[in-house]
Coordinates of C-alpha atoms in Angstrom, one line a residue:
M1408 CA 18.3 -63.0 40.0
I1409 CA 17.5 -59.3 39.5
V1410 CA 14.5 -60.3 37.3
T1411 CA 13.3 -62.8 40.0
G1412 CA 13.4 -60.0 42.5
L1413 CA 11.2 -57.8 40.3
V1414 CA 8.5 -60.5 40.0
P1415 CA 7.0 -59.7 43.5
L1416 CA 7.0 -56.0 42.7
I1417 CA 5.1 -56.7 39.4
I1418 CA 2.7 -59.0 41.2
V1419 CA 2.0 -56.3 43.8
L1420 CA 1.7 -53.6 41.2
I1421 CA -1.2 -55.2 39.3
P1422 CA -3.6 -55.4 42.2
L1423 CA -2.3 -52.0 43.4
L1424 CA -3.4 -50.4 40.1
T1425 CA -6.8 -52.0 40.4
V1426 CA -7.2 -50.8 44.0
L1427 CA -6.0 -47.4 43.0
S1428 CA -8.6 -47.1 40.2
R1429 CA -11.3 -48.2 42.6
N1430 CA -10.3 -45.8 45.3
L1431 CA -10.0 -42.9 42.8
R1432 CA -13.5 -43.7 41.5
E1433 CA -14.8 -43.7 45.1
I1434 CA -13.1 -40.4 45.7
E1435 CA -14.7 -38.9 42.6
E1436 CA -18.1 -40.3 43.7
E1437 CA -17.6 -38.7 47.1
K1438 CA -16.7 -35.4 45.5
V1439 CA -19.8 -35.3 43.3
S1440 CA -21.9 -36.5 46.3
D1441 CA -20.5 -33.8 48.5
L1442 CA -21.1 -31.2 45.9
S1443 CA -24.8 -32.2 45.4
R1444 CA -25.3 -32.2 49.2
Q1445 CA -23.8 -28.7 49.5
L1446 CA -25.9 -27.4 46.6
S1447 CA -29.1 -28.9 48.1
R1448 CA -28.4 -27.2 51.4
H1449 CA -27.9 -23.9 49.7
V1450 CA -31.1 -24.3 47.7
A1451 CA -32.9 -25.1 50.9
E1452 CA -31.5 -22.0 52.5
V1453 CA -32.6 -19.8 49.6
M1454 CA -36.1 -21.2 49.7
D1455 CA -36.3 -20.8 53.5
R1456 CA -35.1 -17.2 53.2
S1457 CA -37.7 -16.5 50.6
A1458 CA -40.4 -18.0 52.8
R1459 CA -39.4 -15.8 55.7
D1460 CA -39.4 -12.7 53.4
L1461 CA -43.0 -13.6 52.4
E1462 CA -44.1 -13.7 56.0
S1463 CA -43.3 -10.0 56.3
L1464 CA -46.0 -9.3 53.7
V1465 CA -48.7 -10.8 55.9
T1466 CA -47.7 -8.6 58.8
N1467 CA -47.4 -5.4 56.7
P1468 CA -49.9 -2.9 58.3
F1469 CA -50.8 -1.4 55.0
L1470 CA -51.6 -4.7 53.3
S1471 CA -53.3 -6.3 56.3
D1472 CA -55.8 -3.4 56.8
H1473 CA -58.6 -4.5 54.5
Q1474 CA -60.4 -1.1 55.2
G1475 CA -57.4 0.9 54.0
K1476 CA -57.3 2.8 50.8
I1477 CA -56.4 0.9 47.6
E1478 CA -54.0 3.6 46.6
D1479 CA -52.1 3.2 49.8
K1480 CA -51.9 -0.6 49.4
L1481 CA -50.7 -0.3 45.7
S1482 CA -48.1 2.3 46.7
E1483 CA -46.8 -0.1 49.4
M1484 CA -46.8 -3.1 47.0
N1485 CA -44.7 -1.0 44.5
R1486 CA -42.3 -0.1 47.2
L1487 CA -41.9 -3.7 48.2
V1488 CA -41.2 -4.8 44.7
S1489 CA -38.6 -2.1 44.3
V1490 CA -37.0 -3.0 47.6
Y1491 CA -37.0 -6.8 47.4
E1492 CA -35.4 -8.2 44.3
A1493 CA -37.1 -11.5 44.8
Y1494 CA -40.5 -10.1 44.2
S1495 CA -41.4 -9.8 40.5
D1496 CA -44.8 -8.4 41.1
L1497 CA -47.5 -8.4 43.8
S1498 CA -51.3 -8.7 43.4
L1499 CA -54.1 -8.3 45.9
Y1500 CA -57.3 -10.4 45.6
D1501 CA -60.4 -10.3 47.7
K1502 CA -61.8 -13.4 49.3
N1503 CA -64.0 -14.1 46.2
G1504 CA -60.9 -14.3 44.0
Y1505 CA -61.3 -11.0 42.2
L1506 CA -58.2 -8.9 41.5
I1507 CA -58.2 -5.7 43.6
E1508 CA -54.8 -4.2 42.5
S1509 CA -51.5 -5.4 41.0
T1510 CA -48.1 -3.9 40.5
T1511 CA -48.0 -5.2 36.9
E1512 CA -50.4 -4.5 34.1
D1513 CA -49.8 -7.7 32.1
Y1514 CA -51.0 -10.1 34.8
P1515 CA -53.0 -12.7 32.8
S1516 CA -55.8 -13.4 35.3
H1517 CA -58.3 -11.1 36.9
R1518 CA -59.8 -13.9 39.0
D1519 CA -58.1 -16.8 40.6
Y1520 CA -59.8 -20.2 41.0
T1521 CA -56.7 -22.2 41.7
S1522 CA -56.4 -24.7 44.6
W1523 CA -53.5 -22.7 46.0
F1524 CA -55.9 -19.7 46.3
K1525 CA -58.5 -21.9 48.1
D1526 CA -55.8 -23.1 50.5
A1527 CA -54.9 -19.5 51.2
L1528 CA -58.5 -18.7 52.1
E1529 CA -58.2 -21.5 54.7
G1530 CA -55.2 -19.7 56.3
K1531 CA -52.4 -21.7 54.5
T1532 CA -49.4 -20.1 52.9
T1533 CA -48.9 -22.0 49.6
I1534 CA -46.1 -21.9 47.0
S1535 CA -46.6 -23.3 43.5
Q1536 CA -44.2 -25.3 41.5
P1537 CA -41.8 -23.3 39.3
Q1538 CA -43.7 -22.0 36.2
R1539 CA -42.9 -20.3 33.0
K1540 CA -44.2 -16.9 32.2
I1541 CA -45.2 -16.5 28.6
G1542 CA -43.0 -14.2 26.7
S1543 CA -40.1 -14.2 29.2
E1544 CA -37.1 -16.4 30.1
G1545 CA -36.7 -18.2 33.3
L1546 CA -39.2 -19.6 35.9
F1547 CA -41.3 -18.1 38.6
L1548 CA -42.8 -19.2 41.9
T1549 CA -46.3 -18.1 42.7
V1550 CA -47.0 -17.6 46.4
Y1551 CA -50.5 -17.1 48.0
L1552 CA -50.5 -15.4 51.3
P1553 CA -53.7 -15.0 53.4
V1554 CA -54.3 -11.5 54.8
K1555 CA -56.2 -11.6 58.1
S1556 CA -58.2 -8.8 59.7
K1557 CA -57.8 -7.7 63.2
E1558 CA -60.7 -10.0 64.1
G1559 CA -58.8 -12.9 62.6
S1560 CA -60.9 -13.5 59.5
I1561 CA -59.3 -13.8 56.0
E1562 CA -60.6 -10.9 53.9
Q1563 CA -57.9 -10.7 51.2
V1564 CA -55.1 -12.8 49.6
I1565 CA -51.8 -11.5 48.4
K1566 CA -50.5 -13.3 45.3
A1567 CA -46.7 -12.8 44.8
R1568 CA -44.6 -13.9 42.0
L1569 CA -41.0 -14.7 42.9
S1570 CA -38.3 -15.0 40.3
F1571 CA -36.5 -18.4 40.4
D1572 CA -33.3 -16.6 39.3
R1573 CA -31.9 -16.7 42.8
V1574 CA -31.9 -20.5 42.8
M1575 CA -30.8 -20.7 39.2
S1576 CA -27.9 -18.3 39.6
L1577 CA -26.8 -20.3 42.6
L1578 CA -26.6 -23.5 40.6
R1579 CA -25.2 -21.9 37.5
G1580 CA -22.2 -20.6 39.4
V1581 CA -21.1 -24.1 40.3
H1582 CA -19.0 -26.3 37.8
V1583 CA -18.5 -30.0 38.0
G1584 CA -15.2 -30.5 36.2
E1585 CA -14.9 -28.9 32.8
N1586 CA -18.0 -30.2 31.1
G1587 CA -20.1 -31.3 34.1
K1588 CA -23.7 -30.3 34.8
I1589 CA -25.8 -29.2 37.7
L1590 CA -29.5 -29.8 37.3
L1591 CA -32.5 -29.3 39.5
L1592 CA -35.5 -31.6 38.8
D1593 CA -38.9 -31.5 40.2
S1594 CA -40.8 -34.6 41.4
L1595 CA -42.0 -35.4 37.9
G1596 CA -38.5 -35.4 36.4
N1597 CA -38.9 -32.0 34.7
V1598 CA -35.9 -29.7 34.5
I1599 CA -36.4 -26.5 36.7
C1600 CA -32.8 -25.3 36.6
D1601 CA -30.3 -25.7 33.8
N1602 CA -27.8 -23.6 31.8
D1603 CA -29.9 -24.4 28.7
L1604 CA -33.1 -22.3 29.3
E1605 CA -34.8 -24.0 26.4
R1606 CA -34.9 -27.2 28.5
L1607 CA -36.8 -25.7 31.4
K1608 CA -40.0 -27.5 32.3
E1609 CA -39.1 -30.3 30.0
K1610 CA -38.4 -34.0 30.9
F1611 CA -34.8 -34.5 31.6
D1612 CA -35.0 -38.1 30.3
P1613 CA -38.4 -39.4 29.2
E1614 CA -37.1 -43.0 29.4
K1615 CA -35.9 -42.7 33.0
S1616 CA -38.4 -42.8 35.9
P1617 CA -38.0 -40.0 38.5
S1618 CA -38.0 -42.6 41.2
D1619 CA -34.7 -44.1 39.8
W1620 CA -32.9 -41.1 41.2
L1621 CA -34.3 -41.9 44.7
L1622 CA -33.5 -45.6 44.5
N1623 CA -30.0 -45.1 43.1
P1624 CA -28.6 -41.8 44.4
V1625 CA -25.1 -42.5 43.1
G1626 CA -24.1 -44.2 39.8
T1627 CA -23.4 -43.7 36.1
Y1628 CA -25.8 -42.3 33.6
S1629 CA -25.7 -42.4 29.8
D1630 CA -27.6 -39.7 27.9
P1631 CA -29.4 -40.3 24.6
K1632 CA -26.2 -39.2 22.8
G1633 CA -24.2 -41.9 24.4
N1634 CA -22.3 -39.6 26.8
E1635 CA -21.6 -41.3 30.1
Y1636 CA -21.6 -39.4 33.4
L1637 CA -20.9 -40.0 37.0
Y1638 CA -23.9 -38.6 38.9
S1639 CA -25.0 -38.0 42.5
A1640 CA -28.7 -37.2 43.2
E1641 CA -29.6 -35.4 46.5
V1642 CA -33.3 -35.2 47.3
L1643 CA -34.8 -32.0 48.8
P1644 CA -38.0 -33.0 50.7
K1645 CA -41.0 -30.8 50.4
A1646 CA -40.5 -29.5 53.9
L1647 CA -37.3 -27.8 52.6
T1648 CA -38.7 -26.7 49.2
H1649 CA -41.8 -25.3 50.8
V1650 CA -43.8 -26.6 47.8
D1651 CA -46.1 -29.6 47.6
S1652 CA -43.4 -32.0 46.3
H1653 CA -39.7 -32.7 46.5
W1654 CA -36.9 -31.6 44.2
V1655 CA -33.7 -33.4 43.1
V1656 CA -30.3 -31.7 42.9
L1657 CA -28.4 -33.7 40.2
A1658 CA -24.6 -33.3 39.9
M1659 CA -23.1 -34.9 36.8
K1660 CA -19.5 -35.3 35.9
P1661 CA -18.4 -36.8 32.5
M1662 CA -16.8 -40.2 32.9
T1663 CA -14.0 -39.1 30.6
E1664 CA -12.9 -36.6 33.2
V1665 CA -13.2 -39.2 36.0
M1666 CA -11.2 -41.7 34.0
A1667 CA -8.7 -39.0 33.1
V1668 CA -7.9 -38.6 36.8
T1669 CA -7.6 -42.3 37.2
R1670 CA -5.4 -42.7 34.2
Q1671 CA -3.2 -39.8 35.4
A1672 CA -2.8 -41.5 38.8
Q1673 CA -2.1 -44.8 37.1
A1674 CA 0.5 -43.2 34.8
T1675 CA 2.1 -41.5 37.8
L1676 CA 2.2 -44.9 39.6
A1677 CA 3.5 -46.6 36.6
A1678 CA 6.3 -44.0 36.1
A1679 CA 7.2 -44.3 39.8
T1680 CA 7.2 -48.1 39.4
V1681 CA 9.5 -47.9 36.4
G1682 CA 11.8 -45.6 38.3
M1683 CA 11.8 -48.0 41.3
I1684 CA 12.5 -50.9 38.9
A1685 CA 15.4 -49.0 37.4
V1686 CA 16.8 -48.2 40.8
A1687 CA 16.2 -51.7 42.0
M1688 CA 18.1 -53.1 39.0
V1689 CA 21.0 -50.8 39.6
L1690 CA 21.1 -51.7 43.2
G1691 CA 20.6 -55.3 42.4
W1692 CA 23.5 -55.3 40.0
F1693 CA 25.7 -53.5 42.6
L1694 CA 24.7 -55.8 45.4
S1695 CA 25.2 -58.9 43.2
L1696 CA 28.8 -57.8 42.7
K1697 CA 29.3 -57.2 46.4
I1698 CA 27.1 -59.7 48.1
S1699 CA 25.2 -62.1 45.8
L1700 CA 28.2 -63.6 43.8
P1701 CA 30.3 -64.1 46.9
L1702 CA 27.3 -65.6 48.7
E1703 CA 26.7 -67.9 45.7
R1704 CA 30.3 -69.1 45.9
I1705 CA 30.0 -69.7 49.7
G1706 CA 26.6 -71.5 49.0
H1707 CA 28.3 -73.8 46.5
V1708 CA 31.0 -74.7 49.0
A1709 CA 28.2 -75.2 51.6
R1710 CA 26.5 -77.7 49.3
L1711 CA 29.8 -79.6 48.9
V1712 CA 30.2 -79.7 52.6
A1713 CA 26.6 -80.9 53.0
G1714 CA 27.5 -83.6 50.5
G1715 CA 30.2 -84.9 52.8
D1716 CA 33.3 -83.1 51.4
L1717 CA 34.9 -81.4 54.4
G1718 CA 38.1 -80.7 52.5
V1719 CA 36.8 -77.7 50.6
R1720 CA 37.1 -74.1 51.8
A1721 CA 35.2 -70.9 51.0
T1722 CA 36.9 -67.8 49.5
G1723 CA 36.0 -64.2 50.4
G1724 CA 35.8 -61.2 48.2
G1725 CA 33.3 -58.4 48.1
A1726 CA 32.2 -56.7 51.3
E1727 CA 34.1 -57.0 54.6
E1728 CA 31.2 -59.0 56.1
I1729 CA 31.5 -61.6 53.3
D1730 CA 35.2 -62.1 54.2
Q1731 CA 34.2 -62.5 57.8
L1732 CA 31.5 -64.9 56.8
A1733 CA 33.9 -67.0 54.7
T1734 CA 36.4 -67.1 57.6
S1735 CA 33.8 -68.2 60.0
F1736 CA 32.5 -70.7 57.6
N1737 CA 35.9 -72.2 57.0
Q1738 CA 36.5 -72.4 60.8
M1739 CA 33.2 -74.2 61.2
V1740 CA 34.1 -76.7 58.4
S1741 CA 37.4 -77.4 60.2
E1742 CA 35.7 -78.0 63.5
L1743 CA 33.1 -80.2 61.7
S1744 CA 35.9 -82.2 60.2
Q1745 CA 37.5 -82.7 63.7
H1746 CA 34.2 -83.5 65.2
R1747 CA 33.4 -85.9 62.4
S1748 CA 36.6 -87.8 63.0
G1749 CA 35.9 -88.0 66.7
L1750 CA 32.3 -89.0 66.0
E1751 CA 33.4 -91.8 63.6
S1752 CA 35.8 -93.2 66.3
L1753 CA 33.1 -92.9 68.9
V1754 CA 30.5 -94.5 66.6
L1755 CA 32.9 -97.4 65.9
S1756 CA 33.5 -97.9 69.6
R1757 CA 29.8 -97.6 70.4
T1758 CA 28.9 -100.0 67.5
E1759 CA 31.3 -102.6 68.8
S1760 CA 30.0 -102.2 72.3
L1761 CA 26.4 -102.5 71.0
R1762 CA 27.3 -105.5 69.0
R1763 CA 28.8 -107.2 72.0
S1764 CA 25.8 -106.2 74.1
Q1765 CA 23.5 -107.5 71.4
S1766 CA 25.3 -110.7 71.3
D1767 CA 25.2 -111.1 75.1
L1768 CA 21.5 -110.2 75.1
E1769 CA 20.8 -112.8 72.4
R1770 CA 22.6 -115.4 74.4
T1771 CA 20.9 -114.5 77.6
S1772 CA 17.5 -114.4 75.8
A1773 CA 18.2 -117.8 74.3
R1774 CA 19.1 -119.2 77.7
L1775 CA 16.0 -117.7 79.3
Q1776 CA 13.9 -119.0 76.5
A1777 CA 15.4 -122.4 76.8
A1778 CA 14.9 -122.4 80.6
F1779 CA 11.4 -121.1 80.2
D1780 CA 10.5 -123.8 77.7
S1781 CA 12.2 -126.6 79.5
T1782 CA 10.9 -125.9 83.0
N1783 CA 8.6 -128.6 84.5
N1784 CA 6.1 -125.9 85.5
G1785 CA 3.5 -124.2 83.3
F1786 CA 4.3 -120.5 83.3
L1787 CA 2.1 -117.4 82.4
V1788 CA 2.7 -113.7 82.9
E1789 CA 0.1 -111.0 82.6
D1790 CA 0.9 -107.3 82.1
S1791 CA -0.7 -104.5 84.2
G1792 CA -3.7 -104.3 81.9
G1793 CA -4.5 -108.0 82.3
D1794 CA -3.3 -109.1 78.9
V1795 CA -1.2 -112.2 78.5
A1796 CA 2.4 -111.2 77.9
V1797 CA 4.1 -114.6 78.1
V1798 CA 2.9 -118.2 78.3
N1799 CA 4.7 -121.5 77.6
D1800 CA 3.3 -124.6 76.0
L1801 CA 3.4 -126.6 79.2
F1802 CA 0.9 -124.2 80.8
L1803 CA -1.5 -124.7 77.8
A1804 CA -1.0 -128.5 77.9
L1805 CA -1.6 -128.8 81.6
T1806 CA -4.7 -126.6 81.7
G1807 CA -6.1 -127.6 78.4
A1808 CA -6.4 -124.0 77.3
S1809 CA -5.5 -122.4 73.9
R1810 CA -3.8 -119.2 73.1
E1811 CA -7.1 -117.8 71.7
E1812 CA -8.8 -118.4 75.0
L1813 CA -6.1 -116.4 76.8
A1814 CA -6.3 -113.5 74.3
G1815 CA -8.8 -111.7 76.4
D1816 CA -8.2 -108.2 77.8
S1817 CA -9.0 -109.0 81.5
E1818 CA -7.7 -111.3 84.2
R1819 CA -10.9 -113.3 83.8
S1820 CA -9.3 -114.8 80.7
V1821 CA -6.9 -116.7 82.9
L1822 CA -9.4 -117.6 85.6
S1823 CA -11.8 -118.9 83.0
V1824 CA -9.3 -121.8 82.3
F1825 CA -10.2 -123.3 85.7
T1826 CA -14.0 -123.5 85.1
G1827 CA -15.9 -126.6 84.2
D1828 CA -14.4 -130.0 85.4
W1829 CA -11.9 -128.4 87.7
E1830 CA -12.4 -128.7 91.5
I1831 CA -11.1 -125.6 93.3
P1832 CA -11.0 -125.9 97.2
E1833 CA -11.6 -123.1 99.7
G1834 CA -14.4 -121.0 98.1
G1835 CA -13.9 -121.9 94.5
L1836 CA -13.3 -119.6 91.6
E1837 CA -15.0 -116.7 93.5
S1838 CA -12.3 -116.7 96.1
W1839 CA -9.6 -116.6 93.4
E1840 CA -11.3 -113.6 91.8
S1841 CA -11.4 -111.7 95.1
K1842 CA -7.7 -112.5 95.7
V1843 CA -6.7 -111.4 92.2
G1844 CA -8.6 -108.1 92.7
A1845 CA -6.9 -107.6 96.1
D1846 CA -3.4 -108.5 94.7
E1847 CA -3.2 -111.5 97.1
V1848 CA -1.3 -114.7 96.6
I1849 CA -3.1 -117.8 95.3
D1850 CA -1.6 -121.1 96.4
A1851 CA -3.8 -124.2 96.0
E1852 CA -4.2 -127.7 94.5
V1853 CA -6.9 -128.2 91.9
T1854 CA -8.2 -131.5 90.5
H1855 CA -9.5 -132.1 87.0
F1856 CA -12.1 -134.9 86.7
G1857 CA -12.4 -136.4 83.3
E1858 CA -10.9 -139.0 81.1
D1859 CA -7.4 -138.1 82.4
E1860 CA -7.7 -137.1 86.0
K1861 CA -4.9 -134.8 87.0
I1862 CA -3.9 -132.8 90.1
L1863 CA -2.3 -129.4 89.6
H1864 CA -0.6 -127.1 92.0
V1865 CA -1.5 -123.5 91.1
F1866 CA 0.5 -120.5 92.4
S1867 CA -0.2 -116.9 91.5
S1868 CA 1.1 -113.6 92.8
S1869 CA 1.3 -109.9 91.7
I1870 CA 4.5 -108.5 90.2
Q1871 CA 5.6 -105.1 91.6
D1872 CA 8.4 -102.8 90.5
H1873 CA 11.0 -101.2 92.8
R1874 CA 8.4 -98.5 93.8
G1875 CA 5.8 -101.1 94.8
K1876 CA 3.6 -100.4 91.9
K1877 CA 1.8 -103.4 90.3
V1878 CA 3.1 -104.1 86.8
G1879 CA 1.6 -107.6 86.3
R1880 CA 0.8 -111.0 87.7
V1881 CA 2.5 -114.4 87.4
W1882 CA 0.8 -117.8 87.2
T1883 CA 2.6 -121.2 87.6
V1884 CA 1.1 -124.6 87.5
Q1885 CA 2.8 -127.9 88.4
D1886 CA 1.5 -131.4 87.6
L1887 CA 1.3 -133.4 90.9
S1888 CA -0.6 -136.4 89.4
E1889 CA 2.4 -138.7 89.3
Q1890 CA 3.7 -137.5 92.6
R1891 CA 0.4 -138.3 94.2
R1892 CA 0.3 -141.8 92.7
L1893 CA 3.9 -142.4 93.9
E1894 CA 2.9 -141.2 97.4
A1895 CA -0.1 -143.7 97.3
S1896 CA 2.3 -146.5 96.3
L1897 CA 4.6 -145.5 99.0
R1898 CA 1.9 -145.6 101.6
Q1899 CA 0.9 -149.1 100.3
S1900 CA 4.5 -150.2 100.5
Q1901 CA 4.7 -148.9 104.0
K1902 CA 1.5 -150.8 104.8
M1903 CA 3.0 -154.0 103.3
E1904 CA 6.2 -153.5 105.3
A1905 CA 4.2 -153.2 108.5
V1906 CA 2.3 -156.4 107.6
G1907 CA 5.6 -158.1 106.9
Q1908 CA 7.0 -157.1 110.2
L1909 CA 3.8 -158.2 111.9
A1910 CA 3.9 -161.5 110.0
G1911 CA 7.6 -162.0 110.9
G1912 CA 6.7 -161.6 114.6
V1913 CA 3.8 -164.0 114.3
A1914 CA 5.8 -166.5 112.3
H1915 CA 8.6 -166.4 114.9
D1916 CA 6.2 -167.2 117.6
F1917 CA 4.5 -169.9 115.5
N1918 CA 7.9 -171.4 114.7
N1919 CA 8.6 -171.7 118.4
L1920 CA 5.3 -173.4 118.9
L1921 CA 5.8 -175.7 116.0
T1922 CA 9.2 -176.7 117.2
G1923 CA 7.6 -177.9 120.5
I1924 CA 4.7 -179.6 118.6
L1925 CA 7.0 -181.4 116.1
G1926 CA 9.4 -182.5 118.9
N1927 CA 6.5 -184.0 120.9
L1928 CA 5.0 -185.6 117.8
A1929 CA 8.4 -187.3 117.1
L1930 CA 8.5 -188.7 120.7
V1931 CA 4.9 -190.0 120.3
E1932 CA 5.9 -191.6 117.0
L1933 CA 8.8 -193.4 118.7
D1934 CA 6.5 -194.6 121.4
L1935 CA 4.0 -195.9 118.9
E1936 CA 6.6 -197.8 116.9
K1937 CA 7.6 -199.5 120.1
E1938 CA 4.0 -200.3 120.9
G1939 CA 3.1 -201.3 117.3
G1940 CA 0.0 -199.0 116.8
E1941 CA -0.1 -198.9 113.0
E1942 CA -3.4 -197.0 112.6
N1943 CA -2.4 -194.3 115.0
Q1944 CA 1.0 -194.0 113.3
E1945 CA -0.6 -193.1 110.0
H1946 CA -2.5 -190.2 111.7
L1947 CA 0.6 -189.2 113.5
R1948 CA 2.6 -189.1 110.3
C1949 CA 0.0 -186.8 108.8
A1950 CA 0.2 -184.5 111.8
I1951 CA 4.0 -184.5 111.5
R1952 CA 3.9 -183.7 107.8
A1953 CA 1.4 -180.8 108.5
G1954 CA 3.7 -179.5 111.2
E1955 CA 6.6 -179.7 108.9
R1956 CA 4.6 -177.9 106.2
A1957 CA 3.6 -175.2 108.7
A1958 CA 7.2 -174.9 109.7
E1959 CA 8.2 -174.4 106.1
L1960 CA 5.5 -171.7 105.6
V1961 CA 6.7 -170.0 108.8
K1962 CA 10.2 -170.1 107.4
Q1963 CA 9.0 -168.4 104.2
L1964 CA 7.2 -165.7 106.2
L1965 CA 10.3 -165.1 108.2
G1966 CA 12.3 -164.9 105.0
F1967 CA 9.8 -162.4 103.5
S1968 CA 9.7 -160.2 106.6
R1969 CA 13.5 -160.2 107.0
R1970 CA 14.0 -159.6 103.2
S1971 CA 16.3 -162.6 103.2
R1972 CA 17.2 -164.4 100.0
M1973 CA 14.7 -167.2 99.1
D1974 CA 16.1 -170.7 98.6
L1975 CA 14.5 -171.8 95.4
K1976 CA 14.8 -175.5 94.3
V1977 CA 13.1 -178.0 91.9
C1978 CA 10.3 -180.0 93.5
D1979 CA 8.0 -182.8 92.4
P1980 CA 4.5 -181.3 91.8
S1981 CA 2.8 -184.7 92.4
A1982 CA 4.4 -185.1 95.8
V1983 CA 3.5 -181.5 96.7
L1984 CA -0.1 -182.0 95.6
T1985 CA -0.3 -185.4 97.5
E1986 CA 1.0 -183.7 100.6
V1987 CA -1.5 -180.8 100.3
R1988 CA -4.3 -183.4 99.8
D1989 CA -3.4 -185.3 102.9
I1990 CA -3.3 -182.0 104.9
L1991 CA -6.6 -180.8 103.6
T1992 CA -8.2 -184.2 104.3
A1993 CA -7.0 -184.1 107.8
T1994 CA -7.9 -180.4 108.4
I1995 CA -11.2 -179.9 106.5
D1996 CA -14.4 -181.0 108.0
P1997 CA -15.9 -183.7 105.7
R1998 CA -19.4 -182.3 106.3

């Protein structure tokens, strides 16, 4: 466990060393850059001070008086050279470039044709690049100063040589580490300040372009010998050098010294880390005895409890807090055991209650399903979204619809069932659509014309919850076809009953009339027998038989109208036909 705790420290240490190395490198770069900036500022101050000292020569009354004596001017120039250390020598030229007088006898030129001299004749103060003087060490700056007359015309030019030692001594007094270098380069890459005087006015590195120092002011440089340096190049513009080009102050520190600082910091950090690891191991060992081991024992007991064993108990040991933790843990396990027993009893009770409720629900559902399927009405329920929630087979059979047709997501899916051969009264399907949209009741009879004509009673109303919110719509259909046929038969029976009653009344009246007719015919027959009229007797007998037959028919009508029992008996068809023939012969016109 102690080793595991050290892993994060090691993981953090590795990137920390990398970041430390990078930061130390940046610090060293900043130091070198700051040094080059400070030196460039000092060089600029030296050059600026030298330029101001030169301005005093122009205003010197002895030198500016071109009509003055040469001896006086030479005496003044010697005085100035002795007073100002910066002046190596002074020379006075006329405007044609001829030497008038000089403080040195070994001056190489008695006439000056340089461009700097020509610029001085135009009123400009010019300073040349650092130059070597043959036979002497170090470098010099040559300055050309125009001397104006009182009228403002340039009559003479002072040529002063300034020693470059002031700048060189400034740079030589600065050290970059133990073996670092401070160099001053001109715009061509020539060395104009170095501890090695033999390198003055030589290329610092012939293979390196002078512009590289401007493009990469900070970086690493390897000399021809393979030595690597951390450098910082600070550019002095010509406005600060007072010459025609810029200079570059180059501060260089060996990378071995830079890396030595980094390695020392890394070693210090590593030593501190080792010390921390040692302290951490000691503390970890101590804490493991006091905290970790007791906690592991409690953790083992906790895993047993999590596995369902509530009979185990934790033991203390170690710190006082561990004992309190073990006591609290054991108390919690005891309470869990009690709660577990109570929960098991409660679960058993709830399970039995749920089982009974489930059984009751299944029975209720079965009864509802049986009632739903066995009802004489077609039944359909839509939910609040217009989808069909419940539909029985009788609804599909009566309407001729299929479950696929009713699978739509709008109420039109139900109304579309009654299109086609269905006759809808009172406005048709459009009125139903408006009632459905307004949550109104639909109560109507529709007729289907086709091979099997049927009449259905359709009822539909919205379903609302206890808050009055619409939650669906119910549709019921009832087949009235057989009922309407029975009603038609009933009406026909009622008509026949009325006809029977009417026939009974008529038959009763006819029976009374026939009684009188037959009685009188019987009397006439008796009289004819007495008188002996044979021909008339035959006609009379036909009339009597017709009356008797009419009386028999009236008797049958009375029996039908009164729903009395008919007296059925066997008869002779030949006699019945003969009787009917005789009646027809007597009653039908021969024509």
